[in-house]
């Protein structure tokens, strides 16, 4: 399929170039409209050599010399090619240098001789320098157009290659960050279930069912670049329900969602790191937890607030804050200039506010 697409693209390019050259040649024929029989062989030679010079410059001279900053070689080659073409045309094809009418030259500059069947021809004895180099401006124009087009094409291709490379790097980094999120979440969830099992709680089956729902979402919904906001919020609510099963005091665990979530899309697993951190650091040794979440959707904007108490835990310097660093990196990659993250902390509470511009079209 790719080979056929490349062949079709090349065929379209050839057709486009052919039509373009025919247009230019036909346009140049306008000067012969009133006297069509005055078209001479030099007209065809001029365009043939001009087209040859265009593609020689486009495919070889510009990429091999000009873009490699070999300016002297480039201009030397150009000068030599134009000189050869002009010598051939002046000596064999341009009629003004071989035959001329008497009115074009003063009498002292004309040699009269008789040709075949007694016809009289006039040949100029000497031509001005400008008259000789004038036709070369056609080649200079061709060279300039060819060089500009090739230079701009190379610049565009380089920019596209950089963009593709940057996109590939970004996608690779995002995949890595997502993979970091999944085991981090699973580790925390299994800890919650382990806590229930250690207490021989009857809630273990419910916890496993809830975890299976969470894992199903992670396995089948998060491969796309964006997911429905409704599903992402439902995922957060299921996670909170799982946490409630293992905690002793859940009165201060609150989540409120305001606004229309339909037809809104978000990067998957973007908010869960904030929620995990809140439960990790907002639960005391007695199992009492203070976590308050408010999600407000207005048009294509999402405001996410989360607050938790600060308990006196010894932080592991190697693992502490991995989730927050992860989410900050993802926000910078996925929502550049489209998000605002504010984190405040005092002696009692840790508060996060994220303002995010949501996607209105699902991307895969």
PDB file of C-alpha atoms in Angstrom, residues 67-246:
ATOM      1  CA  UNK A  67      23.470  23.740   0.565  1.00  0.00           C
ATOM      2  CA  UNK A  68      26.860  22.287   1.484  1.00  0.00           C
ATOM      3  CA  UNK A  69      28.269  25.840   1.410  1.00  0.00           C
ATOM      4  CA  UNK A  70      30.572  25.098  -1.548  1.00  0.00           C
ATOM      5  CA  UNK A  71      29.718  28.442  -3.052  1.00  0.00           C
ATOM      6  CA  UNK A  72      32.726  28.856  -5.375  1.00  0.00           C
ATOM      7  CA  UNK A  73      32.206  25.458  -6.971  1.00  0.00           C
ATOM      8  CA  UNK A  74      28.486  26.098  -7.300  1.00  0.00           C
ATOM      9  CA  UNK A  75      28.831  29.443  -9.085  1.00  0.00           C
ATOM     10  CA  UNK A  76      31.691  28.118 -11.225  1.00  0.00           C
ATOM     11  CA  UNK A  77      29.548  25.222 -12.422  1.00  0.00           C
ATOM     12  CA  UNK A  78      26.629  27.566 -13.099  1.00  0.00           C
ATOM     13  CA  UNK A  79      28.838  29.971 -15.073  1.00  0.00           C
ATOM     14  CA  UNK A  80      30.348  27.155 -17.155  1.00  0.00           C
ATOM     15  CA  UNK A  81      26.972  25.592 -17.985  1.00  0.00           C
ATOM     16  CA  UNK A  82      25.411  28.923 -18.981  1.00  0.00           C
ATOM     17  CA  UNK A  83      28.510  29.769 -21.068  1.00  0.00           C
ATOM     18  CA  UNK A  84      28.312  26.453 -22.954  1.00  0.00           C
ATOM     19  CA  UNK A  85      24.604  26.883 -23.646  1.00  0.00           C
ATOM     20  CA  UNK A  86      25.109  30.469 -24.840  1.00  0.00           C
ATOM     21  CA  UNK A  87      28.017  29.556 -27.146  1.00  0.00           C
ATOM     22  CA  UNK A  88      25.917  26.841 -28.767  1.00  0.00           C
ATOM     23  CA  UNK A  89      22.933  29.143 -29.204  1.00  0.00           C
ATOM     24  CA  UNK A  90      24.929  32.143 -30.461  1.00  0.00           C
ATOM     25  CA  UNK A  91      26.816  30.123 -33.056  1.00  0.00           C
ATOM     26  CA  UNK A  92      24.040  27.854 -34.262  1.00  0.00           C
ATOM     27  CA  UNK A  93      20.567  28.992 -33.319  1.00  0.00           C
ATOM     28  CA  UNK A  94      20.102  32.703 -32.486  1.00  0.00           C
ATOM     29  CA  UNK A  95      19.221  34.296 -35.869  1.00  0.00           C
ATOM     30  CA  UNK A  96      20.210  37.825 -34.836  1.00  0.00           C
ATOM     31  CA  UNK A  97      23.828  36.707 -34.659  1.00  0.00           C
ATOM     32  CA  UNK A  98      23.730  34.908 -38.011  1.00  0.00           C
ATOM     33  CA  UNK A  99      21.306  36.844 -40.185  1.00  0.00           C
ATOM     34  CA  UNK A 100      19.903  40.314 -39.787  1.00  0.00           C
ATOM     35  CA  UNK A 101      17.731  42.735 -41.692  1.00  0.00           C
ATOM     36  CA  UNK A 102      19.297  46.012 -42.931  1.00  0.00           C
ATOM     37  CA  UNK A 103      17.062  48.162 -40.767  1.00  0.00           C
ATOM     38  CA  UNK A 104      18.530  46.699 -37.597  1.00  0.00           C
ATOM     39  CA  UNK A 105      22.093  47.860 -38.254  1.00  0.00           C
ATOM     40  CA  UNK A 106      23.738  50.952 -39.701  1.00  0.00           C
ATOM     41  CA  UNK A 107      25.132  50.581 -43.259  1.00  0.00           C
ATOM     42  CA  UNK A 108      28.765  50.627 -42.112  1.00  0.00           C
ATOM     43  CA  UNK A 109      28.145  47.608 -39.880  1.00  0.00           C
ATOM     44  CA  UNK A 110      26.734  45.352 -42.564  1.00  0.00           C
ATOM     45  CA  UNK A 111      28.441  43.071 -45.079  1.00  0.00           C
ATOM     46  CA  UNK A 112      26.364  42.305 -48.121  1.00  0.00           C
ATOM     47  CA  UNK A 113      26.630  38.966 -49.865  1.00  0.00           C
ATOM     48  CA  UNK A 114      24.520  36.806 -52.109  1.00  0.00           C
ATOM     49  CA  UNK A 115      23.286  33.489 -50.930  1.00  0.00           C
ATOM     50  CA  UNK A 116      21.537  30.525 -52.554  1.00  0.00           C
ATOM     51  CA  UNK A 117      19.274  31.353 -55.540  1.00  0.00           C
ATOM     52  CA  UNK A 118      20.366  34.986 -55.476  1.00  0.00           C
ATOM     53  CA  UNK A 119      18.739  35.850 -52.152  1.00  0.00           C
ATOM     54  CA  UNK A 120      20.421  38.666 -50.263  1.00  0.00           C
ATOM     55  CA  UNK A 121      21.370  38.212 -46.602  1.00  0.00           C
ATOM     56  CA  UNK A 122      22.923  40.649 -44.196  1.00  0.00           C
ATOM     57  CA  UNK A 123      25.183  39.664 -41.353  1.00  0.00           C
ATOM     58  CA  UNK A 124      26.300  42.057 -38.614  1.00  0.00           C
ATOM     59  CA  UNK A 125      29.967  42.769 -38.427  1.00  0.00           C
ATOM     60  CA  UNK A 126      29.861  43.489 -34.669  1.00  0.00           C
ATOM     61  CA  UNK A 127      27.246  43.261 -31.907  1.00  0.00           C
ATOM     62  CA  UNK A 128      27.128  45.177 -28.582  1.00  0.00           C
ATOM     63  CA  UNK A 129      28.202  43.109 -25.539  1.00  0.00           C
ATOM     64  CA  UNK A 130      24.829  43.495 -23.825  1.00  0.00           C
ATOM     65  CA  UNK A 131      23.108  42.122 -26.927  1.00  0.00           C
ATOM     66  CA  UNK A 132      25.245  38.981 -26.678  1.00  0.00           C
ATOM     67  CA  UNK A 133      24.739  38.327 -22.962  1.00  0.00           C
ATOM     68  CA  UNK A 134      21.054  39.322 -22.901  1.00  0.00           C
ATOM     69  CA  UNK A 135      19.693  35.796 -23.573  1.00  0.00           C
ATOM     70  CA  UNK A 136      21.680  34.474 -20.585  1.00  0.00           C
ATOM     71  CA  UNK A 137      19.288  36.309 -18.225  1.00  0.00           C
ATOM     72  CA  UNK A 138      16.739  33.621 -19.052  1.00  0.00           C
ATOM     73  CA  UNK A 139      19.088  31.019 -17.559  1.00  0.00           C
ATOM     74  CA  UNK A 140      19.819  33.194 -14.539  1.00  0.00           C
ATOM     75  CA  UNK A 141      16.080  33.433 -13.878  1.00  0.00           C
ATOM     76  CA  UNK A 142      15.717  29.660 -14.227  1.00  0.00           C
ATOM     77  CA  UNK A 143      18.647  29.083 -11.854  1.00  0.00           C
ATOM     78  CA  UNK A 144      17.244  31.494  -9.273  1.00  0.00           C
ATOM     79  CA  UNK A 145      13.765  29.949  -9.287  1.00  0.00           C
ATOM     80  CA  UNK A 146      15.196  26.427  -9.081  1.00  0.00           C
ATOM     81  CA  UNK A 147      17.550  27.316  -6.204  1.00  0.00           C
ATOM     82  CA  UNK A 148      14.819  29.095  -4.215  1.00  0.00           C
ATOM     83  CA  UNK A 149      12.349  26.214  -4.630  1.00  0.00           C
ATOM     84  CA  UNK A 150      14.925  23.565  -3.636  1.00  0.00           C
ATOM     85  CA  UNK A 151      16.155  25.605  -0.658  1.00  0.00           C
ATOM     86  CA  UNK A 152      12.623  26.157   0.632  1.00  0.00           C
ATOM     87  CA  UNK A 153      11.803  22.470   0.049  1.00  0.00           C
ATOM     88  CA  UNK A 154      14.856  21.382   2.056  1.00  0.00           C
ATOM     89  CA  UNK A 155      13.974  23.811   4.838  1.00  0.00           C
ATOM     90  CA  UNK A 156      10.394  22.524   4.967  1.00  0.00           C
ATOM     91  CA  UNK A 157      11.532  18.875   4.952  1.00  0.00           C
ATOM     92  CA  UNK A 158      14.029  19.550   7.728  1.00  0.00           C
ATOM     93  CA  UNK A 159      11.345  21.221   9.832  1.00  0.00           C
ATOM     94  CA  UNK A 160       8.990  18.296   9.213  1.00  0.00           C
ATOM     95  CA  UNK A 161      11.685  15.781  10.145  1.00  0.00           C
ATOM     96  CA  UNK A 162      12.414  17.711  13.339  1.00  0.00           C
ATOM     97  CA  UNK A 163       8.703  17.785  14.146  1.00  0.00           C
ATOM     98  CA  UNK A 164       8.381  14.030  13.517  1.00  0.00           C
ATOM     99  CA  UNK A 165      11.438  13.341  15.662  1.00  0.00           C
ATOM    100  CA  UNK A 166      10.108  15.573  18.432  1.00  0.00           C
ATOM    101  CA  UNK A 167       6.681  13.929  18.246  1.00  0.00           C
ATOM    102  CA  UNK A 168       8.275  10.487  18.399  1.00  0.00           C
ATOM    103  CA  UNK A 169      10.383  11.550  21.385  1.00  0.00           C
ATOM    104  CA  UNK A 170       7.321  12.988  23.114  1.00  0.00           C
ATOM    105  CA  UNK A 171       5.246   9.856  22.472  1.00  0.00           C
ATOM    106  CA  UNK A 172       8.055   7.659  23.758  1.00  0.00           C
ATOM    107  CA  UNK A 173       8.353   9.775  26.879  1.00  0.00           C
ATOM    108  CA  UNK A 174       4.587   9.726  27.441  1.00  0.00           C
ATOM    109  CA  UNK A 175       4.488   5.943  27.096  1.00  0.00           C
ATOM    110  CA  UNK A 176       7.258   5.713  29.668  1.00  0.00           C
ATOM    111  CA  UNK A 177       5.406   8.048  32.041  1.00  0.00           C
ATOM    112  CA  UNK A 178       2.168   6.090  31.654  1.00  0.00           C
ATOM    113  CA  UNK A 179       3.974   2.847  32.393  1.00  0.00           C
ATOM    114  CA  UNK A 180       5.309   4.467  35.521  1.00  0.00           C
ATOM    115  CA  UNK A 181       1.777   5.421  36.575  1.00  0.00           C
ATOM    116  CA  UNK A 182       0.273   1.937  36.152  1.00  0.00           C
ATOM    117  CA  UNK A 183       2.583  -0.037  38.475  1.00  0.00           C
ATOM    118  CA  UNK A 184       2.572   2.843  40.954  1.00  0.00           C
ATOM    119  CA  UNK A 185      -1.221   2.710  41.121  1.00  0.00           C
ATOM    120  CA  UNK A 186      -1.292  -1.086  41.262  1.00  0.00           C
ATOM    121  CA  UNK A 187       1.225  -1.124  44.106  1.00  0.00           C
ATOM    122  CA  UNK A 188      -0.933   1.259  46.171  1.00  0.00           C
ATOM    123  CA  UNK A 189      -4.143  -0.664  45.410  1.00  0.00           C
ATOM    124  CA  UNK A 190      -2.619  -3.999  46.361  1.00  0.00           C
ATOM    125  CA  UNK A 191      -1.443  -2.443  49.614  1.00  0.00           C
ATOM    126  CA  UNK A 192      -5.040  -1.454  50.323  1.00  0.00           C
ATOM    127  CA  UNK A 193      -6.322  -4.979  49.651  1.00  0.00           C
ATOM    128  CA  UNK A 194      -3.470  -6.451  51.703  1.00  0.00           C
ATOM    129  CA  UNK A 195      -4.527  -4.231  54.594  1.00  0.00           C
ATOM    130  CA  UNK A 196      -8.066  -5.615  54.359  1.00  0.00           C
ATOM    131  CA  UNK A 197      -6.867  -9.191  54.089  1.00  0.00           C
ATOM    132  CA  UNK A 198      -4.585  -8.719  57.115  1.00  0.00           C
ATOM    133  CA  UNK A 199      -7.624  -7.672  59.125  1.00  0.00           C
ATOM    134  CA  UNK A 200      -9.554 -10.673  57.712  1.00  0.00           C
ATOM    135  CA  UNK A 201     -12.177  -8.234  56.514  1.00  0.00           C
ATOM    136  CA  UNK A 202     -15.294  -9.416  54.707  1.00  0.00           C
ATOM    137  CA  UNK A 203     -14.766  -6.498  52.310  1.00  0.00           C
ATOM    138  CA  UNK A 204     -11.875  -8.209  50.492  1.00  0.00           C
ATOM    139  CA  UNK A 205     -14.123  -9.621  47.687  1.00  0.00           C
ATOM    140  CA  UNK A 206     -15.633  -6.157  47.098  1.00  0.00           C
ATOM    141  CA  UNK A 207     -12.162  -4.660  47.002  1.00  0.00           C
ATOM    142  CA  UNK A 208     -11.016  -7.213  44.416  1.00  0.00           C
ATOM    143  CA  UNK A 209     -14.078  -6.512  42.239  1.00  0.00           C
ATOM    144  CA  UNK A 210     -13.419  -2.775  42.437  1.00  0.00           C
ATOM    145  CA  UNK A 211      -9.759  -3.329  41.593  1.00  0.00           C
ATOM    146  CA  UNK A 212     -10.741  -5.440  38.586  1.00  0.00           C
ATOM    147  CA  UNK A 213     -12.908  -2.569  37.321  1.00  0.00           C
ATOM    148  CA  UNK A 214      -9.984  -0.206  37.711  1.00  0.00           C
ATOM    149  CA  UNK A 215      -7.619  -2.588  35.923  1.00  0.00           C
ATOM    150  CA  UNK A 216     -10.109  -3.093  33.076  1.00  0.00           C
ATOM    151  CA  UNK A 217     -10.194   0.658  32.540  1.00  0.00           C
ATOM    152  CA  UNK A 218      -6.409   0.883  32.603  1.00  0.00           C
ATOM    153  CA  UNK A 219      -5.964  -2.003  30.151  1.00  0.00           C
ATOM    154  CA  UNK A 220      -8.662  -1.223  27.594  1.00  0.00           C
ATOM    155  CA  UNK A 221      -9.388   2.500  27.783  1.00  0.00           C
ATOM    156  CA  UNK A 222      -6.057   4.216  28.281  1.00  0.00           C
ATOM    157  CA  UNK A 223      -4.282   3.207  25.056  1.00  0.00           C
ATOM    158  CA  UNK A 224      -5.791   6.227  23.308  1.00  0.00           C
ATOM    159  CA  UNK A 225      -4.283   9.680  23.635  1.00  0.00           C
ATOM    160  CA  UNK A 226      -7.473  10.935  25.267  1.00  0.00           C
ATOM    161  CA  UNK A 227     -10.433   9.328  27.004  1.00  0.00           C
ATOM    162  CA  UNK A 228     -13.912  10.521  27.881  1.00  0.00           C
ATOM    163  CA  UNK A 229     -13.817  12.762  30.943  1.00  0.00           C
ATOM    164  CA  UNK A 230     -16.841  10.898  32.285  1.00  0.00           C
ATOM    165  CA  UNK A 231     -14.885   7.619  32.339  1.00  0.00           C
ATOM    166  CA  UNK A 232     -11.850   9.241  33.918  1.00  0.00           C
ATOM    167  CA  UNK A 233     -13.943  10.675  36.751  1.00  0.00           C
ATOM    168  CA  UNK A 234     -15.672   7.324  37.226  1.00  0.00           C
ATOM    169  CA  UNK A 235     -12.218   5.744  37.494  1.00  0.00           C
ATOM    170  CA  UNK A 236     -11.269   8.204  40.251  1.00  0.00           C
ATOM    171  CA  UNK A 237     -14.513   7.500  42.092  1.00  0.00           C
ATOM    172  CA  UNK A 238     -13.854   3.744  41.955  1.00  0.00           C
ATOM    173  CA  UNK A 239     -10.373   4.304  43.324  1.00  0.00           C
ATOM    174  CA  UNK A 240     -11.813   6.325  46.205  1.00  0.00           C
ATOM    175  CA  UNK A 241     -14.326   3.555  46.931  1.00  0.00           C
ATOM    176  CA  UNK A 242     -11.461   1.081  47.057  1.00  0.00           C
ATOM    177  CA  UNK A 243      -9.622   3.269  49.557  1.00  0.00           C
ATOM    178  CA  UNK A 244     -12.724   3.639  51.716  1.00  0.00           C
ATOM    179  CA  UNK A 245     -12.912  -0.120  52.153  1.00  0.00           C
ATOM    180  CA  UNK A 246      -9.651  -0.201  54.117  1.00  0.00           C
TER     181      UNK A 246
END
